[in-house]
mmCIF file of C-alpha atoms and ligand atoms in Angstrom:
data_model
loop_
_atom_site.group_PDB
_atom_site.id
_atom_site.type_symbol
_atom_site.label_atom_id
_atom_site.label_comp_id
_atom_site.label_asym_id
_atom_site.label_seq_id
_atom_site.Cartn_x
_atom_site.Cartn_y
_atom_site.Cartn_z
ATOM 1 C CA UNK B 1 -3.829 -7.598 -6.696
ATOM 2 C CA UNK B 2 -0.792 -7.499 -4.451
ATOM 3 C CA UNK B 3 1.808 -10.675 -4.176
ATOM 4 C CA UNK B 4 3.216 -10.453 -0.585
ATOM 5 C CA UNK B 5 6.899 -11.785 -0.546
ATOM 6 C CA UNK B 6 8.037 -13.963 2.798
ATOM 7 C CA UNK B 7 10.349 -12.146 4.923
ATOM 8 C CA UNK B 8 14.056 -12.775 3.410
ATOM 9 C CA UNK B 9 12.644 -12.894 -0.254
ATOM 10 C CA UNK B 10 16.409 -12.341 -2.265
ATOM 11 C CA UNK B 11 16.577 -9.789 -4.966
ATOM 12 C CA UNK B 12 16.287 -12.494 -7.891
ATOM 13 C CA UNK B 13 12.720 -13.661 -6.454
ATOM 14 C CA UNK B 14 11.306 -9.928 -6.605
ATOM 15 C CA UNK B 15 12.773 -9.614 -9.944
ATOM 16 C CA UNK B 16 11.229 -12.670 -10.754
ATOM 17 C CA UNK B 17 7.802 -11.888 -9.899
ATOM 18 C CA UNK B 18 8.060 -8.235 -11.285
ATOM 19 C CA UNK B 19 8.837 -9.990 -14.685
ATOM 20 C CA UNK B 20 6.304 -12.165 -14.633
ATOM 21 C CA UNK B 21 3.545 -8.949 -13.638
ATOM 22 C CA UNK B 22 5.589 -7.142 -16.765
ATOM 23 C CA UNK B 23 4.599 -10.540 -19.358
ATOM 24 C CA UNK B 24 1.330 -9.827 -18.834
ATOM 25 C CA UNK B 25 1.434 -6.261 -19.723
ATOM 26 C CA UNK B 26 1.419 -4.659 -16.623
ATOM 27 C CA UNK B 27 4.206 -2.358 -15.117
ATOM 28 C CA UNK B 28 4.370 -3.564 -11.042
ATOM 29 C CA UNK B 29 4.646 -1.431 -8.528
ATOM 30 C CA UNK B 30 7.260 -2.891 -6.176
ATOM 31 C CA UNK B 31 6.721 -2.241 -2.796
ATOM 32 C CA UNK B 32 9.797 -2.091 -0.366
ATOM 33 C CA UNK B 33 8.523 -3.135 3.139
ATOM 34 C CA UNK B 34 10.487 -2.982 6.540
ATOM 35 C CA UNK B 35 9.553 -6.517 6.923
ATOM 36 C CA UNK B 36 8.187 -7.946 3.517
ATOM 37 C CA UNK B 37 8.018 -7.078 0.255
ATOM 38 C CA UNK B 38 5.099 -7.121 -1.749
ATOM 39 C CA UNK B 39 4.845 -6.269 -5.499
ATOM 40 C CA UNK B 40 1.538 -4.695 -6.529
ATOM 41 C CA UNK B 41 -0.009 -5.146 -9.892
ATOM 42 C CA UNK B 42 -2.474 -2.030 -10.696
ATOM 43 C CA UNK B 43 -4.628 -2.954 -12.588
ATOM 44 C CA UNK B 44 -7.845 -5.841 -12.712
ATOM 45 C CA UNK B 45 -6.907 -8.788 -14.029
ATOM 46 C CA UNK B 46 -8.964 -11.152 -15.707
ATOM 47 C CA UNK B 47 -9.524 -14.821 -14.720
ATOM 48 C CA UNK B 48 -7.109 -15.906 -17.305
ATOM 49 C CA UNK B 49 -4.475 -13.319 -16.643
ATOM 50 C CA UNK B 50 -4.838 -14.492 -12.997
ATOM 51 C CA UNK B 51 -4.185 -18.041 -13.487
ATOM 52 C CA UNK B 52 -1.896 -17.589 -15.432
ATOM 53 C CA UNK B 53 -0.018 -15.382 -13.120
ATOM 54 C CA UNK B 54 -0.738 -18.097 -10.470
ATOM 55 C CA UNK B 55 1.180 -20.849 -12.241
ATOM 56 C CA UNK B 56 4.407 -18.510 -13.080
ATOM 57 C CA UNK B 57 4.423 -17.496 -8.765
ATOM 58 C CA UNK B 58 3.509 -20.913 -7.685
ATOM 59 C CA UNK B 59 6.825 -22.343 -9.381
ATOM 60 C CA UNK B 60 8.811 -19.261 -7.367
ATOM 61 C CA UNK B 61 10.317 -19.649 -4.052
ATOM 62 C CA UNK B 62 9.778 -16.951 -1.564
ATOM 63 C CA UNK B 63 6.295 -16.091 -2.513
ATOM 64 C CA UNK B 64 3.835 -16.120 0.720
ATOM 65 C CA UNK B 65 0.369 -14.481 -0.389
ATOM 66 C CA UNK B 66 -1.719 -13.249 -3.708
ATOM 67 C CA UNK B 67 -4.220 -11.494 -2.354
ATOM 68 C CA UNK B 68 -6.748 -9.874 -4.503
ATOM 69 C CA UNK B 69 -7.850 -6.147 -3.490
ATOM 70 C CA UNK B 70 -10.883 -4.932 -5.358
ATOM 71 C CA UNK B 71 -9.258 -1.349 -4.010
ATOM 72 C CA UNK B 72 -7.215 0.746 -6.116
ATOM 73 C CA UNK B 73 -4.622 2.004 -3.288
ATOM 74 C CA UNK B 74 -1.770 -0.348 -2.659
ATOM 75 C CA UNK B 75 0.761 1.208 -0.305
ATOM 76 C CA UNK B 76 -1.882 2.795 1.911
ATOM 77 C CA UNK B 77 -3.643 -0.539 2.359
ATOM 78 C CA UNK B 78 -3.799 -3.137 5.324
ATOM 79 C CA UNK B 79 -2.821 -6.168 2.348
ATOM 80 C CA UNK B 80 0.887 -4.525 1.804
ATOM 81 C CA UNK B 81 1.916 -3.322 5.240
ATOM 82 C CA UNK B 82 0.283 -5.393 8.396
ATOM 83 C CA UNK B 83 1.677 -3.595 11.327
ATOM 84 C CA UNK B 84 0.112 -0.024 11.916
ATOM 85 C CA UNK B 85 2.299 2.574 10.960
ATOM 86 C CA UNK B 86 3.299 5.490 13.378
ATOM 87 C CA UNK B 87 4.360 8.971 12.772
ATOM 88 C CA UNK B 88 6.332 10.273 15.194
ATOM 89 C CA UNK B 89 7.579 13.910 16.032
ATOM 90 C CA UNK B 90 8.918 15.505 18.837
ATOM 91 C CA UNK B 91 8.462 12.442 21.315
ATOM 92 C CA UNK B 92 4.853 12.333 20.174
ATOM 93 C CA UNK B 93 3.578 9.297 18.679
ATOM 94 C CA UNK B 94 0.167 8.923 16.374
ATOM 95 C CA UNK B 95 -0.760 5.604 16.547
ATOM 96 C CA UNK B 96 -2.829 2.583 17.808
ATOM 97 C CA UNK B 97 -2.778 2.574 21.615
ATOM 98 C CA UNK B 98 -1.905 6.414 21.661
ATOM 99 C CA UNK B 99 -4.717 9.746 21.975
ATOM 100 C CA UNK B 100 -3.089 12.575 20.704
ATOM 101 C CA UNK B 101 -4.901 15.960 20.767
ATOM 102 C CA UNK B 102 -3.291 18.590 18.354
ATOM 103 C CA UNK B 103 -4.804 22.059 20.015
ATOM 104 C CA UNK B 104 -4.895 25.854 18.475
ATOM 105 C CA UNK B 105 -6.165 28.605 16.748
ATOM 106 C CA UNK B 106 -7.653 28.171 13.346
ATOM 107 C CA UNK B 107 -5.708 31.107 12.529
ATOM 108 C CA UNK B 108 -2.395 32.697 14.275
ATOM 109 C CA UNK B 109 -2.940 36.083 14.556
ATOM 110 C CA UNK B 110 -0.822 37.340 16.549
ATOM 111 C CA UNK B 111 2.621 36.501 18.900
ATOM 112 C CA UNK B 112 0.406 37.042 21.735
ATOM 113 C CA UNK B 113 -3.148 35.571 20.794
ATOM 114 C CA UNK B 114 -0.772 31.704 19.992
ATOM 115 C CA UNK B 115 1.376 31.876 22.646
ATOM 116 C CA UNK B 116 -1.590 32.624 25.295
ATOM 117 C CA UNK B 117 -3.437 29.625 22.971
ATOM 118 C CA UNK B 118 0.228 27.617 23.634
ATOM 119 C CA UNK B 119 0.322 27.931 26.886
ATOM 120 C CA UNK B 120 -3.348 26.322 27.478
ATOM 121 C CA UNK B 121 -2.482 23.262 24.887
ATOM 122 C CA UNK B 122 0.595 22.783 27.121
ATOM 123 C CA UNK B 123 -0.856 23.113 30.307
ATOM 124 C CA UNK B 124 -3.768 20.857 29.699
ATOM 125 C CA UNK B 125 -2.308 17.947 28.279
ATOM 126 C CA UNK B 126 -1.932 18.443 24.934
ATOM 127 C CA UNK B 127 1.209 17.839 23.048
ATOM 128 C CA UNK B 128 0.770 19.321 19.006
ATOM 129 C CA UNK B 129 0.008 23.544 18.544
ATOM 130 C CA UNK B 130 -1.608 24.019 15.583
ATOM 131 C CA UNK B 131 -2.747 27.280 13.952
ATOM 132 C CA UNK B 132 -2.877 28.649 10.640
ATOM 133 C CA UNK B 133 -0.644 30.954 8.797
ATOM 134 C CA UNK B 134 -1.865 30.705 5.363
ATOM 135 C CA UNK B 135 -5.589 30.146 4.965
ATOM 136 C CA UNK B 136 -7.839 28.340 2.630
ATOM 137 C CA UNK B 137 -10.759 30.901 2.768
ATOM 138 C CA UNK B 138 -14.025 30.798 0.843
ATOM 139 C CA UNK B 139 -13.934 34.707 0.243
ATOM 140 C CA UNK B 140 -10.908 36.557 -1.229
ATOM 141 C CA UNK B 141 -12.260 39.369 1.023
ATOM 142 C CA UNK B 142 -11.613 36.886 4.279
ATOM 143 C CA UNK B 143 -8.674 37.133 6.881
ATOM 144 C CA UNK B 144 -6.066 34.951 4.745
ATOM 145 C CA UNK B 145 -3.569 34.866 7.521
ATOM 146 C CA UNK B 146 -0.258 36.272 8.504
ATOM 147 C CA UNK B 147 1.307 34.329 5.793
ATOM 148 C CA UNK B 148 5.206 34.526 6.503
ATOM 149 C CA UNK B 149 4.793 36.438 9.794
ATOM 150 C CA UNK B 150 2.971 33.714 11.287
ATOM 151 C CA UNK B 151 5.225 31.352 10.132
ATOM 152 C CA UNK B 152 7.972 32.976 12.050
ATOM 153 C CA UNK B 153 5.534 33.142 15.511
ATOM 154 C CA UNK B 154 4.513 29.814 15.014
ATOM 155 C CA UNK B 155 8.183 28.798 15.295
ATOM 156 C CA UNK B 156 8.917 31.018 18.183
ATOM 157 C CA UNK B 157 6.208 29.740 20.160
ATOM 158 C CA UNK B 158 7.019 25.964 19.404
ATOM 159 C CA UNK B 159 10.807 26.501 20.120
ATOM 160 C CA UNK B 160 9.352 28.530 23.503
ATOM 161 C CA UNK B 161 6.858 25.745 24.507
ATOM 162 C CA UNK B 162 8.812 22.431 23.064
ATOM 163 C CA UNK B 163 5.454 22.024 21.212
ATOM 164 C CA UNK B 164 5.381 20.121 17.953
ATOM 165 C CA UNK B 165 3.428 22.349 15.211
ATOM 166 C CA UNK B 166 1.366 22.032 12.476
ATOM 167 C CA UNK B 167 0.129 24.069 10.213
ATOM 168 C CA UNK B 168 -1.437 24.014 6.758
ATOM 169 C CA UNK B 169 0.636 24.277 3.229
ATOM 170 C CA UNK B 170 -1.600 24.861 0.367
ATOM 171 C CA UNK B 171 0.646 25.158 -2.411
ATOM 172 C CA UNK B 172 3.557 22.774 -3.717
ATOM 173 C CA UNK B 173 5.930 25.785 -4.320
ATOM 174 C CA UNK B 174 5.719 26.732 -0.968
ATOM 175 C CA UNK B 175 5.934 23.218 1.084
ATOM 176 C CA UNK B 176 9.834 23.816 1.919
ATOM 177 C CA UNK B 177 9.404 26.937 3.199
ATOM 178 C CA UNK B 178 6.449 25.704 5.147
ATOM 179 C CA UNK B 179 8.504 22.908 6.380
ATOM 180 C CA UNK B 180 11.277 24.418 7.167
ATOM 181 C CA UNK B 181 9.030 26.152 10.196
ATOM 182 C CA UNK B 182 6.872 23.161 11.267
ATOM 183 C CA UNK B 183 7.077 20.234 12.292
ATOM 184 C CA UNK B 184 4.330 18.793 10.481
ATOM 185 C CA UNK B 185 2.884 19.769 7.124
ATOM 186 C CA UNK B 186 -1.131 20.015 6.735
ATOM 187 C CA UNK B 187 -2.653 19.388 3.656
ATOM 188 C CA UNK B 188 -6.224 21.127 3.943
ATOM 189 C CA UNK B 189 -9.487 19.421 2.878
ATOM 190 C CA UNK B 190 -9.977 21.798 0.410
ATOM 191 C CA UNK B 191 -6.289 20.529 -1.234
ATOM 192 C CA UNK B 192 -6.807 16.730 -0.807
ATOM 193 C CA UNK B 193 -6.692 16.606 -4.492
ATOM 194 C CA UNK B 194 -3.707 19.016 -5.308
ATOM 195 C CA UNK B 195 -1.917 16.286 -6.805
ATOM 196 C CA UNK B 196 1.270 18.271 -7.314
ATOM 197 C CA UNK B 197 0.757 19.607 -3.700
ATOM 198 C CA UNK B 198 1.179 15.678 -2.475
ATOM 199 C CA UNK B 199 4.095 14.892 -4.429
ATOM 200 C CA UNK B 200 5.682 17.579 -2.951
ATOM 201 C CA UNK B 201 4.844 16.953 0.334
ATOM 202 C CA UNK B 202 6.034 13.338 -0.154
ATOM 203 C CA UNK B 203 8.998 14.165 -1.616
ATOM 204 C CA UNK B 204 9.675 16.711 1.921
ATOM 205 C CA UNK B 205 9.343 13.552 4.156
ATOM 206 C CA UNK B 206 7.877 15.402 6.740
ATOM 207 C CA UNK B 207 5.055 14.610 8.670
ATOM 208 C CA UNK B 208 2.004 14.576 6.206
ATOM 209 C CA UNK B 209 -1.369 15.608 8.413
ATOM 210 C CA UNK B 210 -4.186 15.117 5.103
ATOM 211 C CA UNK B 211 -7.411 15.819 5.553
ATOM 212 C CA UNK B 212 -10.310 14.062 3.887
ATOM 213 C CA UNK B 213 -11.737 16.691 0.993
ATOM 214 C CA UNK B 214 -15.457 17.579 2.101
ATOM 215 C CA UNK B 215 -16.989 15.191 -0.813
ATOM 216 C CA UNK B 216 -14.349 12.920 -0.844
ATOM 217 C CA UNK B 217 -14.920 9.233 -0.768
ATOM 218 C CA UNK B 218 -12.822 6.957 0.825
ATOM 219 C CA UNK B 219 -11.113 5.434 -1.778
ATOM 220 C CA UNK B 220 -10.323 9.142 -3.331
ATOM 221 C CA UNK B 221 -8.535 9.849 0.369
ATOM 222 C CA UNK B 222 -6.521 6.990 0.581
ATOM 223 C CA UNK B 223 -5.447 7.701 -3.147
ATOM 224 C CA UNK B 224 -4.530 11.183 -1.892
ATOM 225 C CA UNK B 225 -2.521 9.322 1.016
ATOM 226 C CA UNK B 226 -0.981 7.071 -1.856
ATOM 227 C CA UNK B 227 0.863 9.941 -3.302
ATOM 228 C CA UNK B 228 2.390 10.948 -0.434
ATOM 229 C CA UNK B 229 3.721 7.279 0.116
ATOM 230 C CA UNK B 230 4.874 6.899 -3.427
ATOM 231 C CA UNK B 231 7.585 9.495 -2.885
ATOM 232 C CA UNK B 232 8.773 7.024 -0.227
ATOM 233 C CA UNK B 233 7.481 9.185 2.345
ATOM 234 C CA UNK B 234 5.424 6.946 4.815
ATOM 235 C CA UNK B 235 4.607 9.463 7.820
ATOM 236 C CA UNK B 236 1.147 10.119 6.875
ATOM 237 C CA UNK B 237 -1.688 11.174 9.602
ATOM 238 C CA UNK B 238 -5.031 10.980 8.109
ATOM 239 C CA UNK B 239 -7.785 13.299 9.175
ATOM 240 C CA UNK B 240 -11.438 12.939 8.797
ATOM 241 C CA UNK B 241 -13.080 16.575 9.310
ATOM 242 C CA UNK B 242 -16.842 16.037 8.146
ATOM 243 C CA UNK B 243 -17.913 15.834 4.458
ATOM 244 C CA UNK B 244 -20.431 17.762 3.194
ATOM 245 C CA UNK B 245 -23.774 18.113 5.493
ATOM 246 C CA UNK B 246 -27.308 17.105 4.395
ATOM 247 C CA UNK B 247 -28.630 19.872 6.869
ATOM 248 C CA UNK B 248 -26.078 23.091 6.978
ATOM 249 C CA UNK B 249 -28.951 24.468 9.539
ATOM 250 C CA UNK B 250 -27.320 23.022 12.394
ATOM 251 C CA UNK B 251 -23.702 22.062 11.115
ATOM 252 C CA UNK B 252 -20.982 23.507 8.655
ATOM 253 C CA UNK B 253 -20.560 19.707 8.205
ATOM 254 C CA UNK B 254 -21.313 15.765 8.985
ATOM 255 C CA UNK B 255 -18.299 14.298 11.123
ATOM 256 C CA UNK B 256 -18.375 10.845 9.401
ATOM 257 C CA UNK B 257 -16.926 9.268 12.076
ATOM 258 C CA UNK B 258 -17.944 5.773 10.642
ATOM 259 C CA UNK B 259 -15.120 6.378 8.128
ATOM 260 C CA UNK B 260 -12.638 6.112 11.441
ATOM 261 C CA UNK B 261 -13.259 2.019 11.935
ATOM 262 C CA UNK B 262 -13.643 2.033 8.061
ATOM 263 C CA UNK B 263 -10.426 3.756 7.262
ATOM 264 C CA UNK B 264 -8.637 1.807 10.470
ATOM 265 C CA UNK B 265 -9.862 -1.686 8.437
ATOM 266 C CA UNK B 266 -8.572 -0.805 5.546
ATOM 267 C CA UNK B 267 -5.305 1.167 6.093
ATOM 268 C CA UNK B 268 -2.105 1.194 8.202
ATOM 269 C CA UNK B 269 -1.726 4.884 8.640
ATOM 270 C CA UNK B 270 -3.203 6.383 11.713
ATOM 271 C CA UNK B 271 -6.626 8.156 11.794
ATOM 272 C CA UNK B 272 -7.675 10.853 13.604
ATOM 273 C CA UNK B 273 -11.202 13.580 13.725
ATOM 274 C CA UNK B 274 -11.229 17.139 13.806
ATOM 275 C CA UNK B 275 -14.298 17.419 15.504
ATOM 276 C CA UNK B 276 -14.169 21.250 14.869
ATOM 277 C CA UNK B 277 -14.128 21.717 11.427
ATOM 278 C CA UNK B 278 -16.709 18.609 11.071
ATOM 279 C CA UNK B 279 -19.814 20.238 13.035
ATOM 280 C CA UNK B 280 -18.527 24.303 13.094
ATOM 281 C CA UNK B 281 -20.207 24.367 16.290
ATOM 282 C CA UNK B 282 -18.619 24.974 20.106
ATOM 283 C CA UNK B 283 -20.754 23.212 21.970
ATOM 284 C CA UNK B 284 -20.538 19.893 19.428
ATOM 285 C CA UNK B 285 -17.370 19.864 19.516
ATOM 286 C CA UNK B 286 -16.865 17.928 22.915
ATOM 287 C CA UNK B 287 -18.953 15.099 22.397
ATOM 288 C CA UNK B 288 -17.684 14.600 18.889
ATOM 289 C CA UNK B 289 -13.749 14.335 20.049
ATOM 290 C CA UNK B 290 -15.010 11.935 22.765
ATOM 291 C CA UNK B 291 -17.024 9.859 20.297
ATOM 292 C CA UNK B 292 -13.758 9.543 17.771
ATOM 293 C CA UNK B 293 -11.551 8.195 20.903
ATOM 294 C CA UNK B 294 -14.276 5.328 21.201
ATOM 295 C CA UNK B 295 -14.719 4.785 17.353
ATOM 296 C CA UNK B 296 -10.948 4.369 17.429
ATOM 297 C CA UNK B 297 -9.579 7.581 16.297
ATOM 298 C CA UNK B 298 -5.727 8.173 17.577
ATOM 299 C CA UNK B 299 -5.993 11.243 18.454
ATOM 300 C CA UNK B 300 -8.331 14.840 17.032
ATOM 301 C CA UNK B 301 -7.274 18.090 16.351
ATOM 302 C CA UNK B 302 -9.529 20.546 18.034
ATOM 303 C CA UNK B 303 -9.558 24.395 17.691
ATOM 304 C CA UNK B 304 -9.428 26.822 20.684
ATOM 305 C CA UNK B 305 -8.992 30.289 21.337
ATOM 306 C CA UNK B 306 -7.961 32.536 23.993
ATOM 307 C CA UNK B 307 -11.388 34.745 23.509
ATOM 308 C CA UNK B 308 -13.623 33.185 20.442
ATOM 309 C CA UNK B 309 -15.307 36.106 20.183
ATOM 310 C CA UNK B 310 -12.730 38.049 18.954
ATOM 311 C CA UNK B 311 -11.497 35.203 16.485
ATOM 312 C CA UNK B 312 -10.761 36.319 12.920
ATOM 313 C CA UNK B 313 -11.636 32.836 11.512
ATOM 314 C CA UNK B 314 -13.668 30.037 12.800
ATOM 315 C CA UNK B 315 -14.620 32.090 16.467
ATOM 316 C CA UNK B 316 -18.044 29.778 16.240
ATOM 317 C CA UNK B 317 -16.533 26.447 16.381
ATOM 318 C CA UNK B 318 -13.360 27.254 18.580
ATOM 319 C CA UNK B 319 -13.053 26.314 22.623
ATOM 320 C CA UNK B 320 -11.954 28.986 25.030
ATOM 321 C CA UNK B 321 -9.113 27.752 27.533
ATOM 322 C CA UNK B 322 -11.721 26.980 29.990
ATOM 323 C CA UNK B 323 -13.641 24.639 27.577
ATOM 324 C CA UNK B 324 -10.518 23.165 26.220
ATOM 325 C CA UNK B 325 -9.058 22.038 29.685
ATOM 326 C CA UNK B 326 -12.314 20.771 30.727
ATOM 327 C CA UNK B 327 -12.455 18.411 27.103
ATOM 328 C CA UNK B 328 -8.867 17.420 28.032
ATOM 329 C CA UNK B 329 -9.797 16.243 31.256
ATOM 330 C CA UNK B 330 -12.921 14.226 30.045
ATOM 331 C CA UNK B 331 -10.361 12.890 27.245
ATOM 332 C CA UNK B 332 -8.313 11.620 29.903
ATOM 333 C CA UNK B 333 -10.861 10.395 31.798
ATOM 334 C CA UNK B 334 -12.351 8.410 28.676
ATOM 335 C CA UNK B 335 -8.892 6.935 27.185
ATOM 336 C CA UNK B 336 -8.408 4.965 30.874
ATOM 337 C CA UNK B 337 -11.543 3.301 30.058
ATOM 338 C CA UNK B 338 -11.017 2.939 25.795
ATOM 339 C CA UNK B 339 -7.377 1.608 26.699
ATOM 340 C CA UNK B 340 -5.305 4.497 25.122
ATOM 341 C CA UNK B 341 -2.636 6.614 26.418
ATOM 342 C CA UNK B 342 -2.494 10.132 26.466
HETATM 343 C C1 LIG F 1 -8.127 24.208 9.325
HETATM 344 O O1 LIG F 1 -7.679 23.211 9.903
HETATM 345 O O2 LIG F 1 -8.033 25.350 9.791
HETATM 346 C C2 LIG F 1 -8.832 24.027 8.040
HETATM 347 C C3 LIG F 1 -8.921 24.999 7.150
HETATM 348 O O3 LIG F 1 -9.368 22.804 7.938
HETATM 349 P P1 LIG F 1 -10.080 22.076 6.684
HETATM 350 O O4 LIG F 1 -9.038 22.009 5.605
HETATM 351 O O5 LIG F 1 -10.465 20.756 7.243
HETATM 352 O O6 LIG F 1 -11.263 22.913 6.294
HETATM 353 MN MN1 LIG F 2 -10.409 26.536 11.019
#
């Protein structure tokens, strides 16, 4: 349940309400909003306990709204924060009305291979580099990055290009070192549900780019997105990138791209699709990013790569510049007619 305050509710009416939430044996969660506040109670209540907690609000001033929510995220719902939230970095802007593409390696690998990768991102439209330094890979015996080193060329190529970056953090100890290279921090789908991870992310208040955990449900990704937000951090992209597939024979995943209008329904925080990671397959990956701009998505990160072949992670999925372009172009082409900007 979440009691919505009218805009100009004084400090004696929240206190109010919290006490009354507190009488019934539940500790509220009191939501600071930029134009209301709302005071969340987490837990069910019974018909009783309802009714009861009816009467004590009803006799308040300054109360506008009880609206039950059957869901267990507050902050990261629709019922406490009405206007869609934006993140914005570097004069880019994820959000409803906006397409933005986020472009790059799956992996940096070297000054040369991301700034070549750079250069196409910039020069076809695209305003976010992205590319791994530290890598979630199935096999210990897998490429696990440049670690530090590409931290440092990820930074030289976004200071060189006056690209915003993004790349992936997997561990809480590390996220301020992480951060202080990038512009925006990406929690992998593989560490949706490193809860300690989240906190400290939130507690950063960088950018937060999450991506939905291969068998996560919905609720379980906008509970992810709730920790982030509970360290009063609300810049929060989320990222569908394909849960796991019925039929691996022809993709590494299933692009759910119903959960974009779902997610969009039930949450401010932008959504975008990483059509890459969610079929593992170059020549899907195209139709996919086009599909997410009509389901709604703002924006998809795709991966690309000055010569796939040679790719030390994720060569089968990735774009070369030629391929890229020609997606940014259909993009463009596409977001006149969806009614997006990009
Ligand atoms: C990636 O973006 O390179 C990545 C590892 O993605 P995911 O966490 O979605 O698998
Ligand atoms: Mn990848």
């Amino acid at each position: 349940m979440i009691i919505v305050l009218q805009v100009g509710a004084t400090q004696a009416q929240i206190d109010a309400v919290a006490d009354a939430v507190r009488e019934l044996g539940h500790e509220p969660l009191v939501m600071p909003g930029e134009d209301r506040w709302a005071i969340g109670v987490p837990a069910q209540l019974d018909s009783g306990q309802r009714a009861t907690l009816e009467g004590v609000v009803s006799r308040l001033e300054g109360i506008s709204q009880i609206t039950e929510t059957s869901r267990p995220y507050k902050l990261a719902s629709v019922e406490y924060h009405r206007s869609p939230t934006y993140v914005e970095v570097k004069g880019v802007k994820v959000g409803p009305g906006n397409f933005v593409v986020m472009g790059g390696p799956c992996s940096v690998e070297s000054y040369e291979q991301y700034r070549a990768s750079a250069d196409v991102v910039k020069s076809s439209g695209a305003t976010v580099l992205r590319g791994g330094a530290f890598k979630p890979r199935t096999s210990p015996y897998a490429f696990q990055g440049l670690q530090q080193e590409g931290l440092e060329i990820i930074k030289r190529v976004g200071d060189e290009t006056g690209l915003a970056t993004i790349t992936e953090v997997m561990t809480a100890d590390m996220v301020g070192r992480v951060a202080s290279y990038v512009d925006i921090l990406q929690i992998g789908a593989r560490s949706m549900q490193n809860f300690p991870l989240l906190v400290e992310a939130g507690r950063s208040g960088k950018p937060v780019f999450l991506k939905r955990g291969p068998s996560a449900t919905i609720d379980e990704f906008l509970l992810a997105a709730e920790y982030v937000l509970n360290e009063g951090n609300p810049h929060v992209i989320l990222c569908e990138r394909g849960i796991l597939p019925h039929d691996r024979a022809y993709t590494r995943n299933t692009l759910d791209l119903a959960a974009v209008p779902v997610l969009l329904s039930h949450t401010h925080l932008p959504v975008m699709a990483d059509p890459s990671h969610g079929t593992g397959v170059a020549k899907y990956v195209a139709p996919m990013a086009k599909a997410a701009m009509v389901a709604g998505a703002h924006g998809v990160m795709v991966e690309m790569h000055p010569n796939p072949r040679a790719a030390l992670s994720d060569g089968s999925q990735a774009l070369d510049a030629e391929e890229f372009t020609a997606l940014m172009g259909e993009l463009k082409k596409l977001a006149g007619f969806v009614g997006v900007k990009m």
